[in-house]
PDB file of C-alpha atoms in Angstrom:
ATOM      1  CA  MET L  17      -6.713  -6.400  19.749  1.00 90.00           C
ATOM      2  CA  ILE L  18      -5.517  -3.608  17.474  1.00 95.00           C
ATOM      3  CA  PRO L  19      -3.524  -4.271  14.309  1.00 97.00           C
ATOM      4  CA  ARG L  20      -0.142  -2.597  14.488  1.00 97.00           C
ATOM      5  CA  HIS L  21       0.303  -2.576  10.712  1.00 98.00           C
ATOM      6  CA  VAL L  22      -2.646  -2.330   8.329  1.00 98.00           C
ATOM      7  CA  ALA L  23      -2.182  -2.593   4.566  1.00 98.00           C
ATOM      8  CA  TYR L  24      -4.706  -1.535   1.954  1.00 98.00           C
ATOM      9  CA  ILE L  25      -4.986  -2.776  -1.617  1.00 98.00           C
ATOM     10  CA  MET L  26      -6.824   0.167  -3.151  1.00 98.00           C
ATOM     11  CA  ASP L  27      -8.781  -1.553  -5.907  1.00 97.00           C
ATOM     12  CA  GLY L  28     -11.675  -0.199  -7.945  1.00 97.00           C
ATOM     13  CA  ASN L  29     -10.827   3.411  -8.785  1.00 96.00           C
ATOM     14  CA  GLY L  30     -11.280   2.958 -12.539  1.00 95.00           C
ATOM     15  CA  ARG L  31     -14.469   0.930 -12.179  1.00 97.00           C
ATOM     16  CA  TRP L  32     -15.859   3.555  -9.815  1.00 97.00           C
ATOM     17  CA  ALA L  33     -15.475   6.178 -12.545  1.00 97.00           C
ATOM     18  CA  GLU L  34     -16.867   3.945 -15.297  1.00 96.00           C
ATOM     19  CA  ARG L  35     -20.032   3.232 -13.306  1.00 96.00           C
ATOM     20  CA  ARG L  36     -20.646   6.976 -13.200  1.00 96.00           C
ATOM     21  CA  GLY L  37     -20.094   7.493 -16.907  1.00 97.00           C
ATOM     22  CA  LEU L  38     -16.721   9.126 -16.290  1.00 96.00           C
ATOM     23  CA  PRO L  39     -13.334   8.328 -17.816  1.00 93.00           C
ATOM     24  CA  ARG L  40     -11.360   5.862 -15.713  1.00 94.00           C
ATOM     25  CA  THR L  41      -8.787   8.578 -15.030  1.00 93.00           C
ATOM     26  CA  ALA L  42     -11.367  10.484 -12.969  1.00 94.00           C
ATOM     27  CA  GLY L  43     -11.390   7.741 -10.360  1.00 95.00           C
ATOM     28  CA  TYR L  44      -7.886   8.327  -9.090  1.00 95.00           C
ATOM     29  CA  ALA L  45      -8.448  11.782  -7.627  1.00 95.00           C
ATOM     30  CA  GLU L  46     -11.462  10.369  -5.790  1.00 96.00           C
ATOM     31  CA  GLY L  47      -9.355   7.438  -4.688  1.00 97.00           C
ATOM     32  CA  LEU L  48      -6.880   9.835  -3.096  1.00 96.00           C
ATOM     33  CA  LYS L  49      -9.679  11.439  -1.068  1.00 97.00           C
ATOM     34  CA  ALA L  50     -10.726   8.009   0.188  1.00 98.00           C
ATOM     35  CA  MET L  51      -7.121   7.116   0.986  1.00 98.00           C
ATOM     36  CA  LEU L  52      -6.712  10.168   3.197  1.00 97.00           C
ATOM     37  CA  THR L  53      -9.969   9.395   5.013  1.00 98.00           C
ATOM     38  CA  VAL L  54      -8.956   5.772   5.552  1.00 98.00           C
ATOM     39  CA  LEU L  55      -5.466   6.661   6.750  1.00 98.00           C
ATOM     40  CA  ARG L  56      -6.744   9.285   9.155  1.00 97.00           C
ATOM     41  CA  ARG L  57      -9.081   6.791  10.777  1.00 98.00           C
ATOM     42  CA  THR L  58      -6.450   4.052  10.773  1.00 98.00           C
ATOM     43  CA  GLU L  59      -4.133   6.279  12.775  1.00 98.00           C
ATOM     44  CA  GLU L  60      -6.929   7.386  15.119  1.00 98.00           C
ATOM     45  CA  LEU L  61      -7.682   3.751  15.943  1.00 98.00           C
ATOM     46  CA  GLY L  62      -4.105   3.126  17.042  1.00 97.00           C
ATOM     47  CA  ALA L  63      -2.159   1.579  14.167  1.00 98.00           C
ATOM     48  CA  ASP L  64       1.418   2.812  13.925  1.00 97.00           C
ATOM     49  CA  THR L  65       2.060   1.699  10.323  1.00 98.00           C
ATOM     50  CA  ALA L  66      -0.135   1.688   7.228  1.00 98.00           C
ATOM     51  CA  THR L  67       0.811   0.572   3.739  1.00 98.00           C
ATOM     52  CA  VAL L  68      -1.118   1.407   0.573  1.00 98.00           C
ATOM     53  CA  TYR L  69      -0.698  -0.468  -2.704  1.00 98.00           C
ATOM     54  CA  ALA L  70      -0.785   2.516  -5.023  1.00 96.00           C
ATOM     55  CA  PHE L  71       0.720   1.152  -8.244  1.00 95.00           C
ATOM     56  CA  SER L  72       2.001  -2.319  -9.025  1.00 96.00           C
ATOM     57  CA  ALA L  73       4.770  -3.273 -11.417  1.00 95.00           C
ATOM     58  CA  GLU L  74       2.082  -4.868 -13.585  1.00 95.00           C
ATOM     59  CA  ASN L  75       0.161  -1.590 -13.747  1.00 94.00           C
ATOM     60  CA  PHE L  76       2.766  -0.227 -16.162  1.00 94.00           C
ATOM     61  CA  ALA L  77       0.912  -2.244 -18.827  1.00 94.00           C
ATOM     62  CA  ARG L  78      -2.156  -0.011 -18.477  1.00 93.00           C
ATOM     63  CA  PRO L  79      -2.922   2.661 -21.102  1.00 93.00           C
ATOM     64  CA  ALA L  80      -0.551   5.627 -20.968  1.00 93.00           C
ATOM     65  CA  GLU L  81      -3.387   8.046 -20.234  1.00 93.00           C
ATOM     66  CA  GLU L  82      -4.388   6.075 -17.169  1.00 93.00           C
ATOM     67  CA  THR L  83      -0.869   5.699 -15.749  1.00 94.00           C
ATOM     68  CA  ALA L  84      -0.282   9.411 -16.353  1.00 94.00           C
ATOM     69  CA  ALA L  85      -3.402  10.228 -14.329  1.00 94.00           C
ATOM     70  CA  ILE L  86      -2.223   8.053 -11.457  1.00 95.00           C
ATOM     71  CA  PHE L  87       1.238   9.588 -11.418  1.00 95.00           C
ATOM     72  CA  SER L  88      -0.223  13.095 -11.605  1.00 95.00           C
ATOM     73  CA  VAL L  89      -2.228  12.434  -8.440  1.00 96.00           C
ATOM     74  CA  VAL L  90       0.811  10.945  -6.699  1.00 96.00           C
ATOM     75  CA  LYS L  91       3.055  13.858  -7.673  1.00 96.00           C
ATOM     76  CA  GLU L  92       0.581  16.518  -6.568  1.00 96.00           C
ATOM     77  CA  TRP L  93       0.014  14.850  -3.209  1.00 97.00           C
ATOM     78  CA  CYS L  94       3.729  14.332  -2.583  1.00 97.00           C
ATOM     79  CA  SER L  95       4.532  17.958  -3.321  1.00 96.00           C
ATOM     80  CA  SER L  96       1.717  19.348  -1.168  1.00 96.00           C
ATOM     81  CA  TYR L  97       1.733  17.006   1.841  1.00 96.00           C
ATOM     82  CA  ASP L  98       2.421  18.860   5.091  1.00 95.00           C
ATOM     83  CA  GLY L  99       1.087  16.461   7.710  1.00 95.00           C
ATOM     84  CA  ASP L 100       2.785  14.529  10.513  1.00 97.00           C
ATOM     85  CA  MET L 101       2.985  11.073   8.951  1.00 98.00           C
ATOM     86  CA  LYS L 102       6.412   9.593   8.206  1.00 98.00           C
ATOM     87  CA  VAL L 103       6.250   8.592   4.540  1.00 98.00           C
ATOM     88  CA  ARG L 104       8.304   5.809   2.986  1.00 98.00           C
ATOM     89  CA  PHE L 105       8.187   4.316  -0.507  1.00 98.00           C
ATOM     90  CA  ILE L 106       8.782   0.743  -1.612  1.00 97.00           C
ATOM     91  CA  GLY L 107       8.992  -0.466  -5.191  1.00 96.00           C
ATOM     92  CA  ASP L 108      11.061   0.348  -8.243  1.00 94.00           C
ATOM     93  CA  LEU L 109      10.993   4.142  -8.388  1.00 92.00           C
ATOM     94  CA  SER L 110      13.430   4.064 -11.309  1.00 93.00           C
ATOM     95  CA  ARG L 111      10.560   2.975 -13.571  1.00 92.00           C
ATOM     96  CA  ILE L 112       8.244   5.864 -12.772  1.00 94.00           C
ATOM     97  CA  PRO L 113       8.545   9.348 -14.315  1.00 95.00           C
ATOM     98  CA  ALA L 114      11.571  11.180 -12.951  1.00 96.00           C
ATOM     99  CA  ASP L 115       9.584  14.179 -11.712  1.00 96.00           C
ATOM    100  CA  VAL L 116       7.278  11.894  -9.733  1.00 96.00           C
ATOM    101  CA  GLY L 117      10.200   9.929  -8.323  1.00 95.00           C
ATOM    102  CA  ASN L 118      11.926  13.138  -7.266  1.00 96.00           C
ATOM    103  CA  GLU L 119       8.817  14.339  -5.424  1.00 97.00           C
ATOM    104  CA  ALA L 120       8.508  10.962  -3.715  1.00 97.00           C
ATOM    105  CA  GLU L 121      12.116  11.023  -2.556  1.00 96.00           C
ATOM    106  CA  ASN L 122      11.769  14.625  -1.379  1.00 97.00           C
ATOM    107  CA  LEU L 123       8.664  13.733   0.608  1.00 98.00           C
ATOM    108  CA  ALA L 124      10.381  10.779   2.273  1.00 97.00           C
ATOM    109  CA  ALA L 125      13.308  12.988   3.272  1.00 98.00           C
ATOM    110  CA  ARG L 126      11.048  15.815   4.414  1.00 97.00           C
ATOM    111  CA  THR L 127       8.968  13.584   6.697  1.00 98.00           C
ATOM    112  CA  ALA L 128      11.728  11.291   8.005  1.00 97.00           C
ATOM    113  CA  ALA L 129      11.688  12.899  11.447  1.00 97.00           C
ATOM    114  CA  ASN L 130       7.905  13.136  11.752  1.00 97.00           C
ATOM    115  CA  GLY L 131       6.254  11.583  14.772  1.00 96.00           C
ATOM    116  CA  GLY L 132       2.956  10.429  13.290  1.00 97.00           C
ATOM    117  CA  MET L 133       1.955   7.092  11.828  1.00 98.00           C
ATOM    118  CA  GLN L 134       4.367   5.598   9.333  1.00 98.00           C
ATOM    119  CA  LEU L 135       2.861   5.517   5.838  1.00 98.00           C
ATOM    120  CA  VAL L 136       4.414   3.135   3.330  1.00 98.00           C
ATOM    121  CA  ILE L 137       3.461   3.686  -0.299  1.00 98.00           C
ATOM    122  CA  ALA L 138       4.029   0.775  -2.677  1.00 98.00           C
ATOM    123  CA  LEU L 139       4.772   2.363  -6.052  1.00 97.00           C
ATOM    124  CA  GLY L 140       5.979   0.332  -9.015  1.00 96.00           C
ATOM    125  CA  TYR L 141       5.984  -2.566  -6.550  1.00 97.00           C
ATOM    126  CA  SER L 142       6.008  -6.306  -7.138  1.00 97.00           C
ATOM    127  CA  GLY L 143       6.262  -8.815  -4.314  1.00 97.00           C
ATOM    128  CA  ARG L 144       7.796 -11.351  -6.681  1.00 97.00           C
ATOM    129  CA  GLU L 145      10.471  -8.938  -7.871  1.00 97.00           C
ATOM    130  CA  ASP L 146      11.214  -7.927  -4.304  1.00 97.00           C
ATOM    131  CA  ILE L 147      11.749 -11.561  -3.305  1.00 97.00           C
ATOM    132  CA  VAL L 148      14.029 -12.200  -6.281  1.00 97.00           C
ATOM    133  CA  ASN L 149      16.036  -9.035  -5.625  1.00 95.00           C
ATOM    134  CA  ALA L 150      16.381  -9.872  -1.921  1.00 96.00           C
ATOM    135  CA  ALA L 151      17.593 -13.383  -2.692  1.00 94.00           C
ATOM    136  CA  ARG L 152      20.107 -12.020  -5.190  1.00 94.00           C
ATOM    137  CA  THR L 153      21.401  -9.461  -2.684  1.00 94.00           C
ATOM    138  CA  ALA L 154      21.692 -12.022   0.107  1.00 92.00           C
ATOM    139  CA  ALA L 155      23.507 -14.434  -2.209  1.00 91.00           C
ATOM    140  CA  LYS L 156      26.043 -11.761  -3.159  1.00 90.00           C
ATOM    141  CA  GLN L 157      26.730 -11.251   0.530  1.00 87.00           C
ATOM    142  CA  GLY L 158      27.662 -14.910   0.782  1.00 83.00           C
ATOM    143  CA  GLU L 159      24.782 -16.511   2.638  1.00 79.00           C
ATOM    144  CA  ILE L 160      21.034 -16.809   2.241  1.00 85.00           C
ATOM    145  CA  ASP L 161      19.287 -17.252   5.559  1.00 90.00           C
ATOM    146  CA  ARG L 162      16.145 -15.703   6.969  1.00 92.00           C
ATOM    147  CA  GLU L 163      17.948 -12.791   8.585  1.00 92.00           C
ATOM    148  CA  SER L 164      20.020 -11.792   5.546  1.00 92.00           C
ATOM    149  CA  PHE L 165      17.036 -12.267   3.236  1.00 94.00           C
ATOM    150  CA  GLU L 166      14.679 -10.113   5.286  1.00 95.00           C
ATOM    151  CA  LYS L 167      17.283  -7.360   5.566  1.00 94.00           C
ATOM    152  CA  ALA L 168      17.467  -7.274   1.756  1.00 95.00           C
ATOM    153  CA  LEU L 169      13.716  -6.852   1.244  1.00 97.00           C
ATOM    154  CA  SER L 170      12.405  -3.360   0.494  1.00 96.00           C
ATOM    155  CA  THR L 171      10.201  -3.754   3.583  1.00 97.00           C
ATOM    156  CA  ARG L 172      13.155  -4.251   5.941  1.00 96.00           C
ATOM    157  CA  GLY L 173      12.515  -2.763   9.350  1.00 95.00           C
ATOM    158  CA  LEU L 174       8.733  -2.835   8.937  1.00 96.00           C
ATOM    159  CA  PRO L 175       6.474  -5.030  11.026  1.00 95.00           C
ATOM    160  CA  ALA L 176       4.658  -7.650   8.976  1.00 96.00           C
ATOM    161  CA  PRO L 177       1.125  -6.498   8.129  1.00 98.00           C
ATOM    162  CA  ASP L 178      -1.328  -7.742  10.729  1.00 98.00           C
ATOM    163  CA  LEU L 179      -4.298  -6.981   8.504  1.00 98.00           C
ATOM    164  CA  ILE L 180      -4.575  -6.609   4.735  1.00 98.00           C
ATOM    165  CA  VAL L 181      -7.770  -5.041   3.418  1.00 98.00           C
ATOM    166  CA  ARG L 182      -8.638  -5.203  -0.264  1.00 98.00           C
ATOM    167  CA  SER L 183     -11.487  -3.193  -1.712  1.00 98.00           C
ATOM    168  CA  GLY L 184     -13.239  -3.770  -5.023  1.00 97.00           C
ATOM    169  CA  GLY L 185     -14.588  -7.274  -4.536  1.00 97.00           C
ATOM    170  CA  GLU L 186     -11.569  -9.215  -5.805  1.00 97.00           C
ATOM    171  CA  LYS L 187     -10.164 -11.889  -3.506  1.00 97.00           C
ATOM    172  CA  ARG L 188      -6.444 -12.052  -4.225  1.00 97.00           C
ATOM    173  CA  LEU L 189      -3.216 -10.309  -3.209  1.00 97.00           C
ATOM    174  CA  SER L 190      -2.112  -9.426  -6.751  1.00 97.00           C
ATOM    175  CA  GLY L 191       1.572  -9.687  -5.918  1.00 97.00           C
ATOM    176  CA  PHE L 192       1.355  -7.577  -2.759  1.00 98.00           C
ATOM    177  CA  MET L 193       3.768  -8.370   0.108  1.00 98.00           C
ATOM    178  CA  LEU L 194       3.894 -12.047  -0.792  1.00 98.00           C
ATOM    179  CA  TYR L 195       6.603 -12.838   1.761  1.00 97.00           C
ATOM    180  CA  GLU L 196       5.413 -10.505   4.502  1.00 98.00           C
ATOM    181  CA  ALA L 197       1.764 -11.622   4.332  1.00 97.00           C
ATOM    182  CA  ALA L 198       2.432 -15.187   5.515  1.00 96.00           C
ATOM    183  CA  TYR L 199       0.318 -14.726   8.651  1.00 96.00           C
ATOM    184  CA  SER L 200      -1.599 -11.572   7.808  1.00 97.00           C
ATOM    185  CA  GLU L 201      -5.327 -11.564   8.373  1.00 97.00           C
ATOM    186  CA  LEU L 202      -7.094 -10.896   5.064  1.00 98.00           C
ATOM    187  CA  LEU L 203     -10.302  -8.931   4.609  1.00 98.00           C
ATOM    188  CA  PHE L 204     -11.988  -8.484   1.232  1.00 98.00           C
ATOM    189  CA  VAL L 205     -14.709  -5.881   0.865  1.00 98.00           C
ATOM    190  CA  ASP L 206     -17.023  -5.320  -2.079  1.00 97.00           C
ATOM    191  CA  LYS L 207     -16.900  -1.528  -2.001  1.00 97.00           C
ATOM    192  CA  LEU L 208     -14.870   0.185  -4.688  1.00 98.00           C
ATOM    193  CA  TRP L 209     -11.974   2.124  -3.191  1.00 98.00           C
ATOM    194  CA  PRO L 210     -13.343   5.684  -3.665  1.00 98.00           C
ATOM    195  CA  ASP L 211     -16.424   4.667  -1.653  1.00 98.00           C
ATOM    196  CA  MET L 212     -14.387   3.591   1.393  1.00 98.00           C
ATOM    197  CA  THR L 213     -15.168   5.530   4.569  1.00 98.00           C
ATOM    198  CA  ALA L 214     -14.027   5.842   8.169  1.00 98.00           C
ATOM    199  CA  GLU L 215     -16.866   3.494   9.097  1.00 98.00           C
ATOM    200  CA  ASP L 216     -15.359   0.830   6.843  1.00 98.00           C
ATOM    201  CA  VAL L 217     -12.099   1.156   8.746  1.00 98.00           C
ATOM    202  CA  ASP L 218     -13.991   0.760  12.016  1.00 98.00           C
ATOM    203  CA  ALA L 219     -15.592  -2.395  10.632  1.00 98.00           C
ATOM    204  CA  ALA L 220     -12.218  -3.769   9.504  1.00 98.00           C
ATOM    205  CA  PHE L 221     -10.682  -3.198  12.925  1.00 98.00           C
ATOM    206  CA  GLY L 222     -13.707  -4.809  14.543  1.00 98.00           C
ATOM    207  CA  ASP L 223     -13.414  -7.832  12.274  1.00 97.00           C
ATOM    208  CA  PHE L 224      -9.728  -8.141  13.121  1.00 98.00           C
ATOM    209  CA  ALA L 225     -10.389  -7.901  16.861  1.00 97.00           C
ATOM    210  CA  ALA L 226     -12.804 -10.815  16.636  1.00 96.00           C
ATOM    211  CA  ARG L 227     -10.285 -13.171  15.048  1.00 94.00           C
ATOM    212  CA  THR L 228      -7.939 -15.592  16.816  1.00 91.00           C
ATOM    213  CA  ARG L 229      -4.374 -15.450  15.551  1.00 87.00           C
ATOM    214  CA  LYS L 230      -2.441 -18.690  16.021  1.00 84.00           C
ATOM    215  CA  PHE L 231       0.525 -18.212  13.676  1.00 83.00           C
ATOM    216  CA  GLY L 232       0.448 -21.894  12.807  1.00 78.00           C
ATOM    217  CA  ALA L 233       0.271 -23.111  16.411  1.00 72.00           C
TER     218      ALA L 233
END
């Protein structure tokens, strides 16, 4: 059994840097390296969609130096990416720096016809806000039912995540895909995100394959 959609909560970049006597900002460039390794292996193992929780709505409360470092990494990667993945963003891009948002939108447009794995990047994202916004949109259209609500979510058209992996040792979703994760399998690993490897992805897929999914039945 292979998960069609795997989501990653990339936790522990700042702590990884602190444990090495580095400023927290140094952890994000290393986190990007780990992300690319993880995504490459995720695609090799047969998933057709991967989502990464890159920056939550709550992360805007972090020190300006730290958020600037995160957005610098995002902007550089967006501008330089030339692979085959189809990249999509969810979240409130209006809250992030305009130059970063522009690069994100350009990347999504540039890769829209790509044939590789779909990569969804949650940036300025809050599952709670997404639910509220979807309910508001559906209500304006005159009826709130499951179909109209799901079409109004930022994740519309995506399969629900089969597997959600969180690094860093914390055991919570932190506002990530709160509606979509109703029947997701959850896996929490102690490794900090920059230490994640292809072997960790293999282990996650193996753990998933050993589970029995009943969807409430």
